[in-house]
GROMACS .gro file of C-alpha atoms in nm:
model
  332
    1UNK     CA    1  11.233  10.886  11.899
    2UNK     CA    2  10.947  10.880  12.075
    3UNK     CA    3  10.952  10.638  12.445
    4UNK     CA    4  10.817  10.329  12.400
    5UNK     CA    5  10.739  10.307  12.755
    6UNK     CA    6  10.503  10.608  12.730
    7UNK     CA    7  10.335  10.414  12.489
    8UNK     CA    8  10.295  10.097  12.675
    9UNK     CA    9  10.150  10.359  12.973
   10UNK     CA   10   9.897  10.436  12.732
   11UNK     CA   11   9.815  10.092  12.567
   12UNK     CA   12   9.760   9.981  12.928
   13UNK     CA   13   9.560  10.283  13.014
   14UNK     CA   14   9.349  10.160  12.711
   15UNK     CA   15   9.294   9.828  12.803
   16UNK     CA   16   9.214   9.942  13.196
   17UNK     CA   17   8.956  10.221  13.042
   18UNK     CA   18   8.807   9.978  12.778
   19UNK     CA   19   8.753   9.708  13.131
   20UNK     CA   20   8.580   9.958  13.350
   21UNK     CA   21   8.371  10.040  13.065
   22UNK     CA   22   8.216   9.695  13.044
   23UNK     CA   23   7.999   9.696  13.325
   24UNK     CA   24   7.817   9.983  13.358
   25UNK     CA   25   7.470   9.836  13.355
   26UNK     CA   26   7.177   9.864  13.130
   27UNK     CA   27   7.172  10.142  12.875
   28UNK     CA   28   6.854  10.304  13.042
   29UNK     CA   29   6.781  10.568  12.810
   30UNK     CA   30   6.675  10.261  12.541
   31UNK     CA   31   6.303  10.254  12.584
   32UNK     CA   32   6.150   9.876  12.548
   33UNK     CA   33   6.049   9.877  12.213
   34UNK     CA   34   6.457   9.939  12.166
   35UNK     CA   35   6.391  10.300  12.041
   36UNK     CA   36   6.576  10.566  12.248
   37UNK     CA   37   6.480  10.825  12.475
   38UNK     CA   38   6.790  11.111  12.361
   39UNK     CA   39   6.638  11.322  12.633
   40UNK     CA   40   6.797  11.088  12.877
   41UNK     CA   41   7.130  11.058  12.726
   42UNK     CA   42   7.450  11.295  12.836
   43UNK     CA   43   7.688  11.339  12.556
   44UNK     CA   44   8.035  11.444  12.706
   45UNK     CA   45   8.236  11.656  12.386
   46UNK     CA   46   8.532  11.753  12.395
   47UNK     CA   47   8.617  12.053  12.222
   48UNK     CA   48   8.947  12.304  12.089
   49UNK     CA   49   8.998  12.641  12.048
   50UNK     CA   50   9.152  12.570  11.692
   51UNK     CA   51   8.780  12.406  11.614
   52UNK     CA   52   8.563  12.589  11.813
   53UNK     CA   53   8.269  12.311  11.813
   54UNK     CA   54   8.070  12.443  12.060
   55UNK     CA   55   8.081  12.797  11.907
   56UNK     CA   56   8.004  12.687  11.585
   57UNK     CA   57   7.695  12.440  11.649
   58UNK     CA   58   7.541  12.748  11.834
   59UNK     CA   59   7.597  13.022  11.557
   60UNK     CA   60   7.471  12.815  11.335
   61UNK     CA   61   7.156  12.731  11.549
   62UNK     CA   62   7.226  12.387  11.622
   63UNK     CA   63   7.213  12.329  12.017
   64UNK     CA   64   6.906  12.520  12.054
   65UNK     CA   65   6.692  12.220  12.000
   66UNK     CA   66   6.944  11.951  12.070
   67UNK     CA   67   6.700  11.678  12.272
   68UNK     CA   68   7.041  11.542  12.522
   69UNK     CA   69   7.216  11.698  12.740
   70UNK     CA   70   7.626  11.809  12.648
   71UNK     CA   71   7.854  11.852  12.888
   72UNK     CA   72   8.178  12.034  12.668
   73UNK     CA   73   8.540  12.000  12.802
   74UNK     CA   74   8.796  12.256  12.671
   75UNK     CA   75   9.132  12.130  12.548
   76UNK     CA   76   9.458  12.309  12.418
   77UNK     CA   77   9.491  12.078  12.132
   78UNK     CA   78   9.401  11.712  11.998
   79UNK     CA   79   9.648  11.490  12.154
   80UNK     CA   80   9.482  11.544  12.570
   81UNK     CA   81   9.126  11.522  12.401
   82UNK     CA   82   9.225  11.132  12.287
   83UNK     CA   83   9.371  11.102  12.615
   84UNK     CA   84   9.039  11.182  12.785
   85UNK     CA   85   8.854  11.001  12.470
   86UNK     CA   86   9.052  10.676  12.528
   87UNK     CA   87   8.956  10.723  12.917
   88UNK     CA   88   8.636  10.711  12.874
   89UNK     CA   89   8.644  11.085  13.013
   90UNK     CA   90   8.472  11.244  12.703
   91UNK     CA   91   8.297  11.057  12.390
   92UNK     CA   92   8.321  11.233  12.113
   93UNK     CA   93   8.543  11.538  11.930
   94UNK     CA   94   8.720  11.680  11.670
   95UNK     CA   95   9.093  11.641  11.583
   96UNK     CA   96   9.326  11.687  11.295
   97UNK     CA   97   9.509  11.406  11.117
   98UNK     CA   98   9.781  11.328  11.397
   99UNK     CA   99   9.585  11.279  11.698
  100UNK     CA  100   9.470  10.911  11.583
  101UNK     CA  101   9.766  10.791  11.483
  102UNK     CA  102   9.952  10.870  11.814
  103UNK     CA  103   9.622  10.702  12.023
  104UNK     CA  104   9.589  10.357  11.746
  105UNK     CA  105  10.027  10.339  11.846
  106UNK     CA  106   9.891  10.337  12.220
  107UNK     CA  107   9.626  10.090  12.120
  108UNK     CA  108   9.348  10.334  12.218
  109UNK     CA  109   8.999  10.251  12.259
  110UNK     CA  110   8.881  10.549  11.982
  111UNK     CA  111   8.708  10.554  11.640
  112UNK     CA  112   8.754  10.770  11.356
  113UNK     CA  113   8.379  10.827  11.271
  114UNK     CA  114   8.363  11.108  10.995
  115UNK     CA  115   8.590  11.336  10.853
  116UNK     CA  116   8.599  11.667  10.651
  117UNK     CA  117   8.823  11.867  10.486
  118UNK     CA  118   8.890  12.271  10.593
  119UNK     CA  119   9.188  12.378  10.359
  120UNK     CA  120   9.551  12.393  10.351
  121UNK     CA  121   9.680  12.736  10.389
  122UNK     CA  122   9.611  12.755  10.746
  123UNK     CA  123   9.846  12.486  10.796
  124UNK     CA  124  10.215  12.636  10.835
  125UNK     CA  125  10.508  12.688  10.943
  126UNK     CA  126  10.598  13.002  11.066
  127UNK     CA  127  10.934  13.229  11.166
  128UNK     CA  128  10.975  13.595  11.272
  129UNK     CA  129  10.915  13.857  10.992
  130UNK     CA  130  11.293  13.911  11.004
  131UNK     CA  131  11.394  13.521  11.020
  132UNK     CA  132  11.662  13.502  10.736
  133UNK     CA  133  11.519  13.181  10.679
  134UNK     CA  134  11.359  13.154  10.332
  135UNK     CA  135  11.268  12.825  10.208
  136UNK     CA  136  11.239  12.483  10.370
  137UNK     CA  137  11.542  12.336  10.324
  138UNK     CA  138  11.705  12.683  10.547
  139UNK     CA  139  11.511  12.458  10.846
  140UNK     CA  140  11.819  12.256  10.869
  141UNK     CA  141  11.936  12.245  11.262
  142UNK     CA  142  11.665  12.502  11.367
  143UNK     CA  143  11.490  12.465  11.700
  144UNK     CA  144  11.117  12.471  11.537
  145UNK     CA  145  10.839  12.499  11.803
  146UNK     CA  146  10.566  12.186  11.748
  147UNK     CA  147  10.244  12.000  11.967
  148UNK     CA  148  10.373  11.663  11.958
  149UNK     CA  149  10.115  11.441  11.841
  150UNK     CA  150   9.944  11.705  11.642
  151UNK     CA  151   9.838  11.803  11.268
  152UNK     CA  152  10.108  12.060  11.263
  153UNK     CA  153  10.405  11.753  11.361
  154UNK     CA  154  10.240  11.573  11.042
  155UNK     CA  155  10.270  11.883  10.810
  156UNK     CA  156  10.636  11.973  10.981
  157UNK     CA  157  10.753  11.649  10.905
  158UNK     CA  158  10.604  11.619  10.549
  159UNK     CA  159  10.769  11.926  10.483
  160UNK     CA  160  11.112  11.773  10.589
  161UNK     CA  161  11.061  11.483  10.450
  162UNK     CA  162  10.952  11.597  10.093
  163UNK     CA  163  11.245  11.871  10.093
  164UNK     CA  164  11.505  11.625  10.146
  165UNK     CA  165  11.526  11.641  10.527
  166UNK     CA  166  11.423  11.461  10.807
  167UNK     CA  167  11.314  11.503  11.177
  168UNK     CA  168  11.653  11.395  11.293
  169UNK     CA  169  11.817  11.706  11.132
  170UNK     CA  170  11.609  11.992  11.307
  171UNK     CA  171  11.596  12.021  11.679
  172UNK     CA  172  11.161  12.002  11.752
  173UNK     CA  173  11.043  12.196  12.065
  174UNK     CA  174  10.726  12.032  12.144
  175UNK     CA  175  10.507  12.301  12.293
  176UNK     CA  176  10.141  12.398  12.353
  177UNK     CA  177  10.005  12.672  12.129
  178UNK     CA  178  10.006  12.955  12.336
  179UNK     CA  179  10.360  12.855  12.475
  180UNK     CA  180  10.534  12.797  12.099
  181UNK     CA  181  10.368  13.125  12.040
  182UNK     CA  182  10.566  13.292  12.337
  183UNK     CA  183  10.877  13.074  12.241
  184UNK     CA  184  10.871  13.275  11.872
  185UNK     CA  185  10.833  13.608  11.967
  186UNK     CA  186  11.078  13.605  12.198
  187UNK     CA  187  11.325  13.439  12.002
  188UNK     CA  188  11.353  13.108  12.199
  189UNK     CA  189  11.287  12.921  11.841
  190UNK     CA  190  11.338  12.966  11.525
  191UNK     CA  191  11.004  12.840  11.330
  192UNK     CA  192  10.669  12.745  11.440
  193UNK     CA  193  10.434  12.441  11.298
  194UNK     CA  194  10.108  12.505  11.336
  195UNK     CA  195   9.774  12.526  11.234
  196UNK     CA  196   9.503  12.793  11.233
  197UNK     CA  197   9.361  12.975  11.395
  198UNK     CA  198   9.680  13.017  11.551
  199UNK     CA  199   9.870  13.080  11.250
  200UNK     CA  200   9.646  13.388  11.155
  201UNK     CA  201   9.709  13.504  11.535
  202UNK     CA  202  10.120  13.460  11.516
  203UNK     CA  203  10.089  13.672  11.167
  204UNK     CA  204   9.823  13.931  11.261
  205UNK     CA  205   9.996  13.978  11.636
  206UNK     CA  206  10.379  13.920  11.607
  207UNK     CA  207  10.400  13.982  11.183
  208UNK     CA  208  10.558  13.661  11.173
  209UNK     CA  209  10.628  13.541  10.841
  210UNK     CA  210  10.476  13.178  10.630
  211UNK     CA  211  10.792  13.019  10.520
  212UNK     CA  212  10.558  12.724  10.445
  213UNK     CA  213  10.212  12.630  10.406
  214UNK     CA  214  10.044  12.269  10.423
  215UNK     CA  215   9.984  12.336  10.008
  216UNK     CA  216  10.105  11.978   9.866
  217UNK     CA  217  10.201  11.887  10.201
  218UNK     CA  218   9.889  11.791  10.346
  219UNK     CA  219   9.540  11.705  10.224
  220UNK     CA  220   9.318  11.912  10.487
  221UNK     CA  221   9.178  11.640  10.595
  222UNK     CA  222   9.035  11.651  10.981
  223UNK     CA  223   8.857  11.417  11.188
  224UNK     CA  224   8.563  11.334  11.446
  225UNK     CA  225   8.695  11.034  11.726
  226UNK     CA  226   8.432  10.908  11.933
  227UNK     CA  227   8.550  10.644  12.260
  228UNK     CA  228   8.484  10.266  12.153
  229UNK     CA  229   8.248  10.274  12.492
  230UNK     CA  230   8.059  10.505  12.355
  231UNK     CA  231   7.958  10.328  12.063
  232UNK     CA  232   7.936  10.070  12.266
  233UNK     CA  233   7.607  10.223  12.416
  234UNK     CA  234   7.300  10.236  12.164
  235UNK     CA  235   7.178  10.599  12.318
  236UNK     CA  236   7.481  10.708  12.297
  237UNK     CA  237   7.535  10.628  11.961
  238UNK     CA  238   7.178  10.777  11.854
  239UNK     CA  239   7.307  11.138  12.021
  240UNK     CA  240   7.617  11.107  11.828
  241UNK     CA  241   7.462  11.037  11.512
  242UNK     CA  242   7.223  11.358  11.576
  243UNK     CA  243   7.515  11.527  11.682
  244UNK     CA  244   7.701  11.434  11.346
  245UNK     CA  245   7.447  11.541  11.116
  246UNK     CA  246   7.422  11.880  11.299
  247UNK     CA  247   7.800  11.938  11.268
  248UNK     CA  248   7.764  11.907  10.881
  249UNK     CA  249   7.460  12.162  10.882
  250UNK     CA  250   7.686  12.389  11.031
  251UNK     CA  251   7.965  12.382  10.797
  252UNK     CA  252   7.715  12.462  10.544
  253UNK     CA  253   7.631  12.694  10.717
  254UNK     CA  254   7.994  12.848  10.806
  255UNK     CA  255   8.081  12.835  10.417
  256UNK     CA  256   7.787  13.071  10.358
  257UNK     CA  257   7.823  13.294  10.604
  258UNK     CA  258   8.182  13.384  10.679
  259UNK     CA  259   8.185  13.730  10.814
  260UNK     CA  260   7.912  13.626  11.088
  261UNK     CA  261   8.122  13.331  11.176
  262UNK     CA  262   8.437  13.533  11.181
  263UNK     CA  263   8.278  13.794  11.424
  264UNK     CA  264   8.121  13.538  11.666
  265UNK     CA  265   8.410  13.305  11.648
  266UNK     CA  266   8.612  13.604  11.768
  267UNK     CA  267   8.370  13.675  12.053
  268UNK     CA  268   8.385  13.318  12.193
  269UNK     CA  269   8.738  13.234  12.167
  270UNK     CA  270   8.868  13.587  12.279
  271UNK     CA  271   9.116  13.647  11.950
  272UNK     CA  272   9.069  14.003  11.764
  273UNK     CA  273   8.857  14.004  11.500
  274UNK     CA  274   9.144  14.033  11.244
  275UNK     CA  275   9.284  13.698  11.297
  276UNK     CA  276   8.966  13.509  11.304
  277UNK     CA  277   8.856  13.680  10.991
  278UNK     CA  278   9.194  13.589  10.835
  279UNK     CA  279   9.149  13.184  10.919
  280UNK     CA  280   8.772  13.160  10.897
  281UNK     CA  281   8.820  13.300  10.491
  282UNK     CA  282   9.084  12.998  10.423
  283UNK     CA  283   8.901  12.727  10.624
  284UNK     CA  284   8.569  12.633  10.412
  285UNK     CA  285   8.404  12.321  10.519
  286UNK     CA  286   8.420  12.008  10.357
  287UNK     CA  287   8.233  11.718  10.512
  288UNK     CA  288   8.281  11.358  10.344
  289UNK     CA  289   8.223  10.981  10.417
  290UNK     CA  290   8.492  10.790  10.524
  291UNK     CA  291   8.587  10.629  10.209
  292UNK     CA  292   8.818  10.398  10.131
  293UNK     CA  293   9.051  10.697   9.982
  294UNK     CA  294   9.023  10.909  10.307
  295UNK     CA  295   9.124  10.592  10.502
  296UNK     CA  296   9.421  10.553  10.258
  297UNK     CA  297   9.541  10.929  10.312
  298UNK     CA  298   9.506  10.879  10.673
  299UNK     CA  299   9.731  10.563  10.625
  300UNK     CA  300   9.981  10.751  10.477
  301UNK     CA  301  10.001  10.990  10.792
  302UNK     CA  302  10.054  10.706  10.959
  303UNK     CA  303  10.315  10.545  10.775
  304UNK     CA  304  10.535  10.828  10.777
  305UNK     CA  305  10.529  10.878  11.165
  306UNK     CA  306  10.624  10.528  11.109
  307UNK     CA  307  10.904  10.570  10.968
  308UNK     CA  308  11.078  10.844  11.127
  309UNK     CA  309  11.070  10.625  11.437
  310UNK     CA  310  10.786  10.866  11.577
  311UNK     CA  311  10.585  10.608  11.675
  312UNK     CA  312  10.675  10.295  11.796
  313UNK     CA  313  10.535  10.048  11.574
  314UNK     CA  314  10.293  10.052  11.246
  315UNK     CA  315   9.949  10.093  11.265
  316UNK     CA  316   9.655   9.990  11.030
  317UNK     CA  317   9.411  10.331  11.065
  318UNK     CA  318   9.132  10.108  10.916
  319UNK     CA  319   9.112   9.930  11.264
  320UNK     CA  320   9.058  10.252  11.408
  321UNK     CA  321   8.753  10.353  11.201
  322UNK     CA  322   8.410  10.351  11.231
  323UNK     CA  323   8.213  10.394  10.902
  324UNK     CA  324   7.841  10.373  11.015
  325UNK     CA  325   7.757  10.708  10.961
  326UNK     CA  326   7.887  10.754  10.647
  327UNK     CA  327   7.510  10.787  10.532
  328UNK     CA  328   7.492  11.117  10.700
  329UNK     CA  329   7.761  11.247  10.441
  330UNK     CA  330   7.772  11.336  10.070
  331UNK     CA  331   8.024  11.113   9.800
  332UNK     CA  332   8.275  11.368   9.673
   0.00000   0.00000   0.00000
């Protein structure tokens, strides 16, 4: 079970962060006619190795005529970028399906504020190539490495859950990537949930093995959180909206130029070749309003962390979600 005082930390660090954000003066880069000058707005973005935002935007040509200024912050996974998000720190990145759910239990000051889908099969649990573990159900009382809070704790537990099991019957190791991937090499734990690219690095590095992939598990379905102060700001809300619109132009642009991505993606994040190749080719872009279905399936994430006592109370996602850029996105 996750504490319930950690949460109440959290709520209150939401309610202190969404206080100091209420006086912070006139939004000066809105010009007197109310149009904005974006060449006086500072977007702070927080960014992921496992979603490479930064790298991505400027492959696909995006940031070099970007009229604000970006300052990028580098985080290990989703859970710490909310952190900073809720805090005001950073206003706006990407995260998988988790991530929200674990900052709307804390009562965060975020919005969900589009979403797109990236695939399945980088989603997975893996174990050593000569783990005598062979299907799901062999999980049973194995310490499996996990990032609490994460898209890989969602798919881990769907897996349990939908095989019969639940997440008081395996003994979770909540690690960072780069530690769970240490932990499984060595032989410290038995499985690893996670998500790619760090799934294509534990099978291209170690030869560890998929016992499981997020295939009927999960729906692929990731997410872009901006801070409710933020949104709060008109210029602010004009960069993000750019900023939105230029993500989306380079998805399209990923999903038609894979080998280019794979090789720069390498370069910036410092993983071989090989392994970005492998997740780049199962990872095609799929940007989409936030409809009242996506909303539902994001529910449903929710109400499972529910009820394996994984978060302290229920949530309703829709009070966490922003829908006024869904014009920027196409209907499926």
């Amino acid at each position: 079970m996750i504490s319930r005082r950690l949460f109440a930390a959290l709520a209150l660090t939401a309610v202190v962060a969404t206080a100091c954000g209420t006086g912070d003066g006139p939004d000066t880069a809105v010009r007197a006619d109310g149009t904005v000058d974006l060449s006086r707005v500072t977007l702070h973005i927080g960014d992921q190795k496992g979603t490479g935002l930064q790298a991505l935007l400027d492959a696909a040509g995006e940031l070099k005529s970007i009229p604000y200024k970006i300052e990028w912050s580098q985080y290990n996974s989703g859970p710490p970028m909310l952190e900073a998000i809720n805090a005001g720190a950073v206003d706006f990145g990407g995260v998988g399906n988790s991530p929200p759910v674990f900052a709307a239990a804390a009562k965060s000051a975020i919005k969900i504020v589009s979403s797109y889908r990236a695939g399945t099969e980088g989603q997975a649990v893996l174990v050593p190539k000569d783990s005598p573990l062979r299907t799901a159900t062999d999980l049973r009382g194995k310490k499996i490495a996990v990032t609490k809070g994460s898209s890989a704790h969602h798919q881990l537990l769907s897996v349990l859950t939908k095989n019969g099991l639940s997440f008081t019957d395996i003994q979770p190791q909540y690690l960072q990537p780069a530690d769970a991937l240490a932990a499984l090499t060595t032989g410290r734990v038995d499985a690893w949930a996670i998500w790619d690219p760090y799934t294509a690095q534990g099978q291209q590095q170690s030869g560890a093995r998929i016992l499981v992939d997020g295939t009927g598990y999960v729906n692929g379905d990731s997410f872009y959180v901006a801070s409710a102060k933020a949104l709060g700001s008109k210029s602010r809300t004009a960069a993000i909206r750019d900023l939105a619109a230029r993500i989306q132009r380079a998805h399209t642009w990923v999903n038609g130029h894979l080998d280019d991505w794979a090789t720069t993606y390498a370069q910036t994040s410092g993983l071989p070749r090989e392994v970005t190749e492998v997740a780049v080719k199962r990872s095609r872009y799929q940007d989409h309003p936030l409809d009242p279905a996506t909303v539902a399936g994001e529910q449903q994430v929710a109400d499972l962390f529910a009820a394996a006592g994984l978060i302290p109370n229920k949530v309703t996602i829709s009070d966490y979600v922003d829908t006024r850029f869904n014009d920027l996105f196409p209907t499926p």
